[in-house]
XYZ file of C-alpha atoms in Angstrom:
770
model
C 23.167 53.824 141.557
C 20.007 53.491 143.655
C 19.920 55.210 147.066
C 20.103 52.931 150.115
C 16.700 54.043 151.372
C 13.811 55.074 149.136
C 10.628 56.542 150.596
C 8.600 56.519 147.344
C 9.588 54.670 144.149
C 7.705 55.769 141.007
C 8.097 53.524 137.951
C 7.236 55.023 134.560
C 7.808 53.734 131.025
C 10.497 55.959 129.538
C 13.659 57.655 130.804
C 12.509 60.973 129.263
C 9.254 60.784 131.205
C 11.137 59.783 134.376
C 13.358 62.844 134.094
C 10.395 65.160 133.552
C 8.274 63.741 136.384
C 11.150 63.690 138.884
C 11.279 67.471 138.542
C 7.650 67.722 139.666
C 7.959 65.543 142.774
C 9.997 66.312 145.853
C 13.076 64.650 147.317
C 10.894 61.930 148.832
C 10.305 60.466 145.366
C 12.700 58.447 143.189
C 11.540 58.019 139.576
C 12.810 55.112 137.462
C 11.871 53.776 133.995
C 10.950 50.276 132.846
C 11.774 51.344 129.257
C 8.478 50.003 127.897
C 7.406 46.375 128.257
C 9.753 44.235 130.355
C 8.130 40.892 129.470
C 6.544 39.281 126.433
C 5.112 35.897 125.531
C 7.964 33.368 125.486
C 9.222 32.290 122.081
C 10.063 28.847 123.431
C 8.786 26.989 126.472
C 10.381 24.344 128.731
C 10.154 20.783 127.440
C 6.613 19.442 127.566
C 5.072 22.935 127.728
C 3.888 25.545 125.240
C 4.248 29.343 125.351
C 0.465 29.462 124.949
C -1.316 26.334 126.147
C -4.394 26.356 123.919
C -5.703 23.161 125.544
C -5.682 24.604 129.065
C -7.445 27.976 129.042
C -4.687 29.616 126.997
C -2.318 29.688 129.955
C 0.660 31.757 128.875
C 4.366 31.644 129.716
C 6.048 35.037 129.758
C 9.772 35.770 129.676
C 11.809 38.839 130.488
C 13.085 40.448 127.306
C 16.871 39.870 127.134
C 17.658 43.588 126.686
C 15.607 44.428 129.799
C 17.430 42.126 132.236
C 19.690 44.874 133.570
C 16.681 47.226 133.922
C 14.767 44.552 135.868
C 17.774 43.947 138.109
C 17.973 47.651 139.018
C 14.221 47.854 139.620
C 14.301 44.800 141.908
C 17.046 46.379 144.003
C 15.079 49.641 144.201
C 11.832 47.875 145.185
C 13.620 46.132 148.090
C 14.709 49.522 149.431
C 11.394 51.332 148.824
C 8.739 51.985 151.444
C 6.014 52.660 148.817
C 5.904 51.767 145.102
C 3.843 53.731 142.566
C 3.271 52.260 139.095
C 2.823 55.162 136.658
C 2.804 53.597 133.183
C 0.488 54.936 130.450
C -3.263 54.983 130.997
C -4.295 52.592 128.180
C -4.443 48.778 128.019
C -0.760 48.435 127.188
C 0.184 50.658 130.121
C -2.038 48.636 132.458
C -0.400 45.416 131.253
C 3.074 46.881 131.822
C 2.068 47.702 135.413
C 0.792 44.135 135.930
C 3.984 42.595 134.513
C 6.048 44.826 136.804
C 4.082 43.448 139.758
C 4.726 39.870 138.644
C 8.456 40.355 138.100
C 9.140 42.639 141.079
C 7.113 40.611 143.570
C 4.437 43.267 144.147
C 0.809 42.524 144.982
C -1.389 43.979 142.179
C -4.314 44.315 144.563
C -2.305 46.511 146.949
C 0.289 48.356 144.848
C -0.461 52.006 144.032
C -1.375 52.604 140.381
C -1.578 56.180 139.123
C -2.544 57.552 135.702
C -2.495 60.979 134.075
C -3.013 62.206 130.523
C -0.514 65.038 130.599
C 2.907 65.394 132.157
C 2.506 68.636 134.074
C 3.114 69.350 137.752
C -0.588 69.748 138.648
C -1.543 66.546 136.777
C 1.191 64.453 138.435
C 0.478 65.832 141.906
C -3.260 65.210 141.426
C -2.558 61.617 140.321
C -0.525 60.995 143.491
C -3.520 62.157 145.550
C -5.847 59.629 143.891
C -4.088 56.279 143.442
C -5.996 53.139 142.481
C -5.034 49.490 141.973
C -4.369 47.613 138.739
C -7.482 47.145 136.610
C -7.342 43.424 135.780
C -10.123 43.754 133.206
C -7.870 46.050 131.154
C -4.990 43.612 131.654
C -7.142 40.683 130.474
C -8.136 42.636 127.351
C -4.483 43.327 126.548
C -3.559 39.680 127.162
C -6.379 38.494 124.899
C -5.214 40.834 122.117
C -1.589 39.734 122.505
C -2.437 36.012 122.648
C -4.740 36.309 119.638
C -2.121 38.127 117.573
C 0.591 35.645 118.596
C -1.577 32.637 117.674
C -2.505 34.121 114.296
C 1.077 35.110 113.541
C 2.729 31.892 114.700
C 0.226 29.514 113.106
C -0.774 31.374 109.943
C 2.564 32.914 108.938
C 4.270 29.505 108.360
C 1.339 28.552 106.095
C 1.889 31.777 104.132
C 5.654 31.059 103.866
C 5.019 27.551 102.524
C 2.113 28.222 100.219
C 2.558 31.768 98.906
C 5.622 32.774 96.835
C 6.876 36.068 98.266
C 4.676 35.686 101.351
C 6.408 36.598 104.607
C 3.764 36.855 107.283
C 0.099 37.331 108.064
C -1.458 39.302 110.882
C -4.892 39.765 112.360
C -4.955 43.514 111.638
C -2.300 43.996 108.946
C -3.987 41.519 106.572
C -7.320 43.405 106.297
C -5.284 46.584 105.659
C -3.481 44.895 102.737
C -6.826 43.640 101.435
C -8.114 47.249 101.356
C -5.127 48.308 99.230
C -5.526 45.358 96.863
C -9.252 45.927 96.361
C -8.654 49.598 95.610
C -5.848 48.764 93.146
C -8.129 46.377 91.258
C -10.901 48.965 91.157
C -8.402 51.310 89.512
C -7.172 48.625 87.070
C -10.699 47.762 85.876
C -11.885 51.371 85.769
C -12.922 52.572 82.294
C -12.809 56.377 82.078
C -15.612 58.226 80.347
C -14.985 61.496 78.565
C -16.961 64.721 78.673
C -16.293 68.248 77.504
C -16.536 70.845 80.258
C -17.013 74.411 79.080
C -15.775 77.570 80.786
C -15.876 81.200 79.723
C -13.792 84.245 80.514
C -16.072 87.298 80.735
C -15.374 90.993 81.089
C -17.525 93.610 82.859
C -16.367 97.185 83.315
C -12.754 96.100 82.671
C -13.001 93.371 85.327
C -12.445 89.789 84.186
C -13.999 86.705 85.793
C -14.647 83.053 84.956
C -17.894 81.122 84.695
C -18.779 77.490 83.977
C -21.493 76.162 81.675
C -24.244 74.244 83.482
C -24.125 71.464 80.884
C -21.362 69.067 79.832
C -21.058 67.687 76.295
C -20.472 63.992 75.622
C -18.552 64.321 72.347
C -16.166 66.715 70.650
C -18.720 67.272 67.908
C -21.388 68.415 70.390
C -18.926 70.790 72.054
C -17.760 72.104 68.676
C -21.343 72.705 67.512
C -22.109 74.664 70.675
C -19.024 76.901 70.395
C -19.646 77.563 66.688
C -23.212 78.619 67.524
C -21.999 81.445 69.797
C -21.128 83.810 66.933
C -24.160 86.091 67.294
C -24.942 85.343 70.928
C -25.179 87.956 73.638
C -24.444 87.306 77.310
C -26.600 88.884 79.998
C -26.647 88.581 83.791
C -29.995 86.862 84.511
C -29.786 86.667 88.277
C -27.423 87.490 91.157
C -27.950 85.594 94.413
C -26.098 86.493 97.601
C -26.033 84.290 100.681
C -24.073 84.194 103.895
C -22.871 80.812 105.080
C -20.849 79.624 108.016
C -17.957 77.222 108.371
C -17.438 75.402 111.647
C -14.134 74.155 113.112
C -13.354 70.456 113.294
C -13.160 68.640 116.660
C -9.819 68.476 118.511
C -7.381 65.774 117.488
C -7.685 62.082 118.236
C -4.812 59.757 117.332
C -6.435 58.936 114.010
C -7.264 62.503 112.943
C -3.815 63.713 114.003
C -2.201 61.064 111.800
C -4.493 61.986 108.893
C -3.884 65.737 109.142
C -0.141 65.421 109.749
C 0.046 63.228 106.631
C -1.967 65.555 104.365
C -0.685 68.907 105.695
C 2.879 68.117 106.767
C 3.651 65.006 104.697
C 4.493 62.987 107.824
C 4.099 59.209 107.880
C 2.001 57.724 110.669
C 5.082 56.321 112.398
C 6.908 59.683 112.214
C 3.827 61.452 113.586
C 3.594 59.103 116.548
C 7.336 59.266 117.277
C 7.263 63.072 117.360
C 4.006 63.129 119.366
C 5.524 60.691 121.884
C 8.476 63.069 122.402
C 6.138 66.032 122.824
C 4.084 64.106 125.396
C 7.107 62.898 127.364
C 8.503 66.423 127.392
C 5.244 67.681 128.894
C 4.091 69.741 125.892
C 0.965 67.804 124.864
C -1.511 65.411 126.460
C -1.396 61.634 125.880
C -1.191 60.931 122.146
C -3.091 57.613 121.986
C -6.743 58.471 122.394
C -10.149 58.070 120.750
C -11.613 60.989 122.693
C -12.515 64.478 121.436
C -13.225 65.726 124.957
C -11.394 68.754 126.366
C -11.029 69.247 130.124
C -12.615 72.207 131.898
C -9.120 73.559 132.609
C -8.262 73.437 128.889
C -11.529 75.190 127.983
C -10.864 77.934 130.533
C -7.303 78.473 129.310
C -8.449 78.570 125.663
C -11.168 81.108 126.530
C -8.729 83.423 128.295
C -6.099 83.180 125.548
C -8.514 83.697 122.619
C -10.262 86.683 124.221
C -6.995 88.416 125.151
C -5.269 87.678 121.847
C -8.021 87.974 119.213
C -10.958 89.613 120.967
C -14.227 88.620 122.619
C -16.006 88.104 119.282
C -13.563 85.330 118.314
C -14.432 83.110 121.267
C -17.124 80.444 121.267
C -17.308 77.615 123.820
C -17.710 74.183 122.227
C -17.817 70.674 123.614
C -17.465 67.552 121.504
C -18.552 63.965 122.057
C -16.671 60.869 121.005
C -18.501 58.940 118.274
C -16.047 56.054 117.870
C -17.642 52.804 119.049
C -15.827 51.173 121.952
C -13.404 54.015 122.466
C -11.321 52.445 125.199
C -8.859 55.319 125.630
C -11.596 57.974 125.902
C -9.968 60.351 128.389
C -9.145 63.586 126.592
C -8.265 64.728 123.090
C -4.694 65.524 122.057
C -4.012 69.134 123.028
C -1.164 71.323 124.314
C -0.701 71.322 128.074
C -0.151 75.084 127.884
C -1.950 76.922 125.053
C 0.060 80.098 125.681
C 3.232 78.267 124.557
C 3.431 79.168 120.855
C 6.384 76.945 119.992
C 8.585 74.207 121.448
C 12.268 73.255 121.209
C 13.263 70.715 118.584
C 13.630 70.272 114.851
C 11.327 71.758 112.222
C 9.013 68.720 112.127
C 8.540 68.822 115.900
C 7.691 72.525 115.812
C 5.240 72.046 112.937
C 3.421 69.139 114.569
C 3.111 71.029 117.858
C 1.793 74.053 115.976
C -0.760 71.852 114.170
C -2.025 70.446 117.500
C -2.109 73.863 119.165
C -3.926 75.606 116.316
C -6.494 72.824 116.003
C -7.206 73.021 119.738
C -7.590 76.819 119.669
C -9.849 76.621 116.599
C -12.309 74.367 118.423
C -13.040 77.205 120.863
C -13.302 79.976 118.269
C -16.280 81.450 116.461
C -17.591 80.145 113.133
C -16.192 81.730 110.004
C -18.778 83.729 108.029
C -18.585 83.405 104.252
C -20.405 85.712 101.807
C -21.195 83.783 98.635
C -22.326 85.290 95.337
C -23.759 83.246 92.454
C -24.405 84.951 89.104
C -26.438 83.174 86.414
C -25.681 84.288 82.836
C -28.109 83.855 79.931
C -26.877 83.024 76.421
C -29.194 84.344 73.748
C -30.599 81.595 71.583
C -29.577 78.846 74.032
C -31.142 77.038 76.972
C -27.749 76.482 78.593
C -26.475 79.032 81.107
C -23.127 80.052 82.505
C -22.756 80.208 86.286
C -20.142 82.329 88.059
C -19.407 81.894 91.766
C -17.548 84.149 94.142
C -16.722 83.785 97.810
C -15.489 86.290 100.363
C -14.610 85.646 103.995
C -16.686 88.223 105.862
C -15.404 87.139 109.272
C -12.502 84.718 109.563
C -13.312 83.349 113.042
C -11.446 80.110 113.621
C -9.813 80.400 110.167
C -7.458 82.914 111.729
C -5.548 80.019 113.298
C -6.602 76.845 111.465
C -7.872 76.068 107.984
C -7.686 77.760 104.625
C -9.613 80.713 103.248
C -9.333 81.999 99.721
C -11.238 85.018 98.465
C -12.604 84.538 94.944
C -14.130 87.854 94.034
C -16.725 88.597 91.386
C -17.123 92.121 90.022
C -20.191 94.056 91.138
C -22.861 92.481 88.912
C -26.558 93.315 88.706
C -29.418 91.676 86.840
C -29.542 92.823 83.202
C -25.830 93.648 82.895
C -24.432 92.867 79.447
C -21.152 90.935 79.450
C -18.375 90.568 76.902
C -17.079 87.049 76.269
C -13.305 87.200 75.888
C -13.072 83.451 75.202
C -15.034 80.242 75.664
C -13.146 76.934 76.101
C -14.443 73.364 75.954
C -11.876 70.974 77.405
C -11.938 67.207 77.178
C -12.035 65.715 80.666
C -11.944 62.137 81.840
C -13.695 60.603 84.813
C -11.281 59.582 87.521
C -10.877 56.172 89.126
C -10.992 55.872 92.936
C -7.896 57.360 94.573
C -5.212 55.120 96.008
C -4.889 55.319 99.752
C -2.335 57.530 101.435
C -1.211 56.593 104.937
C -3.652 59.153 106.309
C -6.663 58.022 104.259
C -5.954 54.355 105.036
C -5.954 55.156 108.760
C -9.298 56.924 108.252
C -10.723 53.868 106.464
C -9.468 51.486 109.156
C -11.090 53.682 111.778
C -14.388 53.733 109.842
C -14.343 49.926 109.674
C -13.362 49.797 113.376
C -10.226 47.814 112.548
C -7.361 48.418 114.964
C -7.046 51.026 117.679
C -5.114 54.304 118.100
C -2.087 52.461 119.439
C -1.916 50.127 116.419
C -2.359 52.302 113.301
C 1.306 53.269 112.960
C 2.432 49.656 113.484
C -0.024 48.382 110.851
C 1.297 50.796 108.228
C 4.935 50.098 109.115
C 4.405 46.316 108.907
C 2.665 46.188 105.533
C 5.511 48.225 104.008
C 8.455 46.545 105.784
C 7.143 43.117 104.791
C 6.963 44.062 101.141
C 3.177 43.985 100.763
C 2.912 47.669 99.832
C 5.254 50.441 98.730
C 5.060 54.215 98.617
C 4.555 55.170 94.970
C 6.954 57.587 93.283
C 5.503 57.916 89.775
C 4.256 61.224 88.379
C 1.904 59.213 86.185
C 1.753 58.936 82.398
C 0.949 61.617 79.866
C -2.239 61.553 77.838
C -3.480 63.875 75.157
C -6.370 66.230 75.837
C -8.452 68.073 73.239
C -9.145 71.735 73.889
C -11.553 73.778 71.754
C -11.225 77.567 72.102
C -13.736 80.044 70.691
C -12.323 83.575 70.540
C -13.147 86.577 68.345
C -15.605 84.466 66.378
C -12.950 81.860 65.558
C -12.818 78.242 66.770
C -9.359 76.719 67.290
C -8.567 73.111 68.218
C -5.504 72.434 70.384
C -3.955 69.237 71.695
C -2.461 69.563 75.171
C -1.157 66.927 77.564
C -1.842 66.111 81.199
C -0.484 63.569 83.662
C -2.737 60.807 84.916
C -2.268 57.917 87.322
C 0.240 59.530 89.696
C 1.228 57.277 92.603
C 3.421 59.797 94.454
C 2.952 59.435 98.193
C 0.253 56.776 97.702
C 0.311 53.204 99.034
C 0.552 50.716 96.159
C 0.187 46.978 96.846
C 2.980 44.802 95.500
C 2.485 41.525 93.617
C 3.292 39.693 96.857
C 0.685 41.773 98.698
C -1.938 40.921 96.080
C -1.249 37.188 96.154
C -1.192 37.064 99.982
C -4.483 39.004 100.133
C -6.082 36.615 97.610
C -4.751 33.574 99.468
C -6.135 34.726 102.813
C -9.429 35.713 101.223
C -9.768 32.251 99.648
C -8.619 30.076 102.539
C -8.740 32.182 105.741
C -11.540 34.617 105.032
C -12.178 35.324 108.725
C -8.740 36.883 109.082
C -9.343 39.498 106.365
C -13.095 39.916 106.808
C -13.714 43.510 107.862
C -16.772 42.751 110.006
C -14.969 39.898 111.764
C -11.940 42.060 112.539
C -14.180 44.828 113.911
C -16.051 42.199 115.980
C -12.769 41.142 117.596
C -12.041 44.755 118.559
C -15.518 45.066 120.124
C -14.998 41.843 122.063
C -11.682 43.137 123.413
C -13.543 46.227 124.592
C -16.124 43.991 126.269
C -13.363 42.124 128.108
C -11.975 45.482 129.288
C -15.447 46.346 130.596
C -15.852 42.933 132.316
C -18.712 41.997 129.970
C -16.986 39.048 128.277
C -14.716 36.271 129.526
C -11.234 36.312 128.020
C -10.984 32.506 127.660
C -14.405 32.227 125.984
C -13.491 34.896 123.452
C -10.173 33.183 122.646
C -11.798 29.739 122.430
C -14.529 30.921 120.056
C -11.876 32.314 117.729
C -9.131 29.736 118.019
C -10.906 26.407 117.531
C -12.292 27.071 114.018
C -9.122 28.975 113.076
C -6.847 26.108 114.136
C -8.998 23.613 112.195
C -8.330 25.638 109.029
C -4.599 25.673 109.784
C -4.610 21.854 110.012
C -6.487 21.600 106.704
C -4.007 23.936 104.960
C -1.675 21.032 104.108
C -4.141 20.206 101.309
C -3.661 23.599 99.629
C -1.855 23.322 96.264
C 1.004 25.873 96.165
C 0.936 25.986 92.356
C -2.689 27.155 92.471
C -1.808 29.915 94.939
C 1.278 31.144 93.116
C -0.490 33.977 91.358
C 0.482 32.625 87.936
C -1.292 34.246 84.969
C -1.115 33.274 81.305
C -0.017 36.459 79.533
C -0.212 34.996 76.014
C 1.546 32.833 73.412
C 4.873 33.776 71.844
C 4.082 33.909 68.090
C 7.673 32.927 67.209
C 7.786 29.544 68.962
C 4.173 29.048 70.185
C 5.366 28.809 73.794
C 3.089 30.084 76.594
C 4.324 33.081 78.600
C 3.281 33.342 82.240
C 3.559 36.163 84.782
C 4.149 34.752 88.226
C 5.680 35.311 91.612
C 9.035 33.770 92.412
C 11.126 33.740 95.526
C 12.464 37.224 94.846
C 9.349 38.814 93.375
C 7.382 39.002 90.143
C 8.902 37.516 86.982
C 8.067 36.188 83.527
C 8.298 32.515 82.539
C 8.233 31.083 79.035
C 7.293 27.419 78.784
C 4.898 25.218 80.723
C 6.406 23.671 83.877
C 3.889 20.836 83.676
C 5.248 19.667 80.319
C 8.193 17.276 80.966
C 10.197 18.224 77.864
C 9.433 21.928 77.936
C 12.350 24.365 77.765
C 11.755 26.892 80.577
C 13.278 30.366 80.338
C 12.773 33.394 82.592
C 12.827 37.157 82.186
C 12.497 40.179 84.443
C 9.163 41.925 84.899
C 9.069 45.284 83.061
C 9.414 48.353 85.274
C 6.032 49.383 86.669
C 4.240 46.234 85.488
C 2.627 43.671 87.793
C 1.499 40.059 87.462
C -2.020 41.364 86.835
C -1.125 44.161 84.401
C 1.829 43.028 82.232
C 0.909 42.703 78.532
C 2.099 40.221 75.904
C 3.954 42.968 74.004
C 5.817 43.960 77.185
C 6.657 40.321 77.922
C 7.920 39.636 74.390
C 10.185 42.688 74.648
C 11.662 41.376 77.911
C 12.357 37.976 76.313
C 14.269 39.746 73.514
C 17.036 40.223 76.088
C 19.941 39.641 76.241
C 20.408 41.604 73.017
C 23.556 41.774 70.900
C 24.208 45.468 70.316
C 27.325 45.146 68.179
C 31.065 44.879 68.685
C 33.838 46.942 70.262
C 36.655 48.390 68.188
C 38.761 45.285 68.931
C 35.963 42.920 67.893
C 34.500 41.891 71.261
C 30.744 41.317 71.404
C 28.591 43.867 73.285
C 25.564 42.353 75.052
C 22.769 44.492 76.565
C 20.547 43.202 79.358
C 18.759 44.137 82.600
C 20.126 42.916 85.920
C 19.472 43.328 89.604
C 20.840 46.878 89.576
C 19.278 47.995 86.301
C 20.237 48.004 82.591
C 23.824 47.198 81.606
C 26.092 46.117 78.778
C 28.599 43.296 79.074
C 31.882 42.999 77.189
C 33.795 39.861 78.097
C 33.722 39.801 81.903
C 33.270 43.578 82.250
C 29.824 44.904 83.199
C 28.968 48.544 82.472
C 25.842 50.280 83.799
C 24.006 52.148 81.036
C 21.399 54.026 83.117
C 19.333 55.841 81.915
C 19.777 54.244 78.481
C 17.405 51.449 77.458
C 18.886 47.990 76.732
C 16.288 47.648 73.948
C 17.340 50.843 72.162
C 20.988 51.579 72.971
C 23.060 51.962 69.792
C 26.422 50.388 69.090
C 28.032 53.862 69.089
C 26.616 54.742 72.501
C 27.548 51.352 73.908
C 31.152 51.764 72.660
C 31.286 55.235 74.263
C 30.129 53.929 77.656
C 32.462 50.932 77.421
C 35.459 53.171 76.706
C 34.536 55.469 79.595
C 34.473 52.432 81.886
C 37.908 51.311 80.617
C 39.296 54.800 81.232
C 37.882 54.810 84.756
C 39.355 51.385 85.468
C 42.735 52.474 84.085
C 42.702 55.549 86.312
C 42.256 53.281 89.306
C 45.488 51.355 88.619
C 48.602 53.254 89.601
C 51.065 50.350 89.693
C 51.107 46.527 89.841
C 53.609 43.765 90.692
C 51.810 40.437 90.475
C 49.187 40.310 93.231
C 50.387 43.571 94.746
C 48.675 46.674 93.346
C 48.490 50.379 94.049
C 44.958 51.583 93.341
C 42.924 54.766 93.522
C 40.002 53.950 95.802
C 36.904 55.720 96.979
C 38.775 57.173 99.968
C 42.106 57.765 98.252
C 45.078 55.669 97.027
C 45.889 52.380 98.763
C 48.078 49.276 98.470
C 46.539 45.806 98.304
C 47.656 42.220 97.888
C 44.114 40.949 97.490
C 43.619 40.192 101.207
C 45.010 43.247 102.983
C 44.345 46.891 102.087
C 46.605 49.672 103.410
C 45.848 53.359 102.893
C 48.811 55.407 101.619
C 49.654 58.436 103.822
C 49.037 61.847 102.234
C 52.740 62.809 102.425
C 53.769 59.865 100.169
C 53.374 60.124 96.387
C 51.735 56.823 95.250
C 53.552 56.837 91.882
C 56.946 56.969 93.623
C 56.445 53.760 95.650
C 58.611 50.821 94.575
C 57.692 47.127 94.773
C 59.953 46.660 97.814
C 58.386 49.660 99.587
C 54.901 48.360 98.824
C 55.784 44.933 100.307
C 57.269 46.590 103.396
C 54.159 48.795 103.952
C 51.904 45.738 103.659
C 54.034 43.708 106.046
C 54.017 46.430 108.727
C 50.266 46.963 108.573
C 48.273 44.990 111.191
C 46.006 42.246 109.933
C 42.378 42.934 110.705
C 40.588 40.045 112.416
C 38.135 38.304 110.122
C 34.526 38.198 111.119
C 33.217 34.742 111.813
C 29.857 33.887 110.428
C 27.493 32.698 113.110
C 26.199 29.196 112.625
C 23.691 27.120 114.511
C 24.237 23.482 115.112
C 21.535 21.083 114.121
C 20.184 19.027 116.933
């Protein structure tokens, strides 16, 4: 309940933040939460109107979100009883827009209502913000409105085109679509990549009973070249020709921005972008870190002073080095301060393991920025081979002074023995290993965020949403494959003998990588062909720059929207001419040699599939098959397709003469006997033997028999997942533990069913057609 009289009403975004801030302000302040945005663009408008009136300066109708009505009601009551209202939503565009919407709904004058911002939730920061209120920045609000209107127009007008024209297409978005395009382009680079092979040669040397490795400064193109070289080493001697020692330095990285935090948390902690932002939001609202949506690498003077004091007292004067960093990101609209702890002396925070690890990552990165460079002693030894121009090179590295590496980064000492020019070395073994050039790497969530930032697509507040959307809409998936094995030749020269070995290695792993789906590929191609502006990287970056210009009062919101919308809408109107069959992503895989029918890979309503027969031929017999596991419309081969069309396959017969059919269904491979389906995972439906099929069928029969305890017509006593129960097909009644199921008679079963209450059936919601 709200007090009858309120001197100061502070409205923040979240209940957690409200609770924290109320502890920093006195009894004269009441802190309440709007729980995020309270209004959004209306989904429907009154008759004769549009949610966004594109003909009249993009005038927009907003509506209170249904789940926020009770919140708005409480805030209205509080505002009536308040002498002074302070709007304290976040300091970025979205926060400014929330403050403006609160004014509109609560009847406050934006030009007079106090607006305060802060980038950390600490007592000094909140008290300082109260001392320096301002009013709502309408330029920031206009920039947020332009972004929201633009995204709504693209989504509402383009997504229906995608639904109608692209099989498997669900939606299109101004920022998500370029992200999908990046994944698709990378996947095709990988698919068309032809690896080249070389033979890299390494040696294991010994000097004064110390062993070390060295690499040859020349790679061989063929096995024969590598073999000839190794065979020529029989009478060779190995001598240290030169030893060079240098001292290098390694500098710390800048403090975290939203993007770099997401990248590092993904690579070091395995956190997704959405998980990173959720945890960071909790840390911010609990007062442990500064605001987590920022493009800035700046640290405040207070943070620098605290870091200096902590580093000197904890590690020593020689570990401290003052550094300042400048933001390089173009149009960094949230450039206030980097992400850092509010109190560097706090070594850990409450919460689960992921929360503690993310806080530690932020804290250590911040400390490292104010610590001395690491000094690295590097040694490079060049080794002559008598009778050869090639040389072996051995490298060693020792951390002479760890500096910032004490808290952040990795350091690994790789020592060389004490070598001097002229030293003779013994070669224990020399190995030439076949290596293959690697295709470009698939994107992880972290590396995709980095690429989006490089292209200036999106902003700190949008990266997590982009990555969530492209996965939830089925345009990309997280890979889980360890890759496929390939053979590798290894030639080993030892004791004057040359041996040839065949080893294996995994290639093409997709674990933790973002892999575009068939639907993602077709949608990306469709947009590239018909709505190129939407997926053009330069265009998308230009939009972001224009939004920044609106925020800086350098560009008119309506002009920016008009320049985008008119040509875009013209393309939407022309989209009725697009032929769906051309878009469908259909590819001729080949001709079935048995019946000369064409086999196509294509997208259907539920994903990729195979089709035999030409739909354009009126008398053609069309049959369908599943796509092989791991194959795509672009990659499936004729041999794979022919194997899939060999299903369903007759495996044999059961002992009582029933036919056993093997196939692949929605839930994987199975066999079917009569009306009984039996999963055969991990067996293959192409290879399962009659004996194995009979074994699995009998096991299924035994399991089914164990379920049935007793039966009288429709009434049965069964063993279920949660114990024995009685059923008549419509009502299920669990049998109490103190009753033996086998002892129940038909009359007792009927009586138990009759006494049990009937559960109300759920009605399916329907909508009446107008």
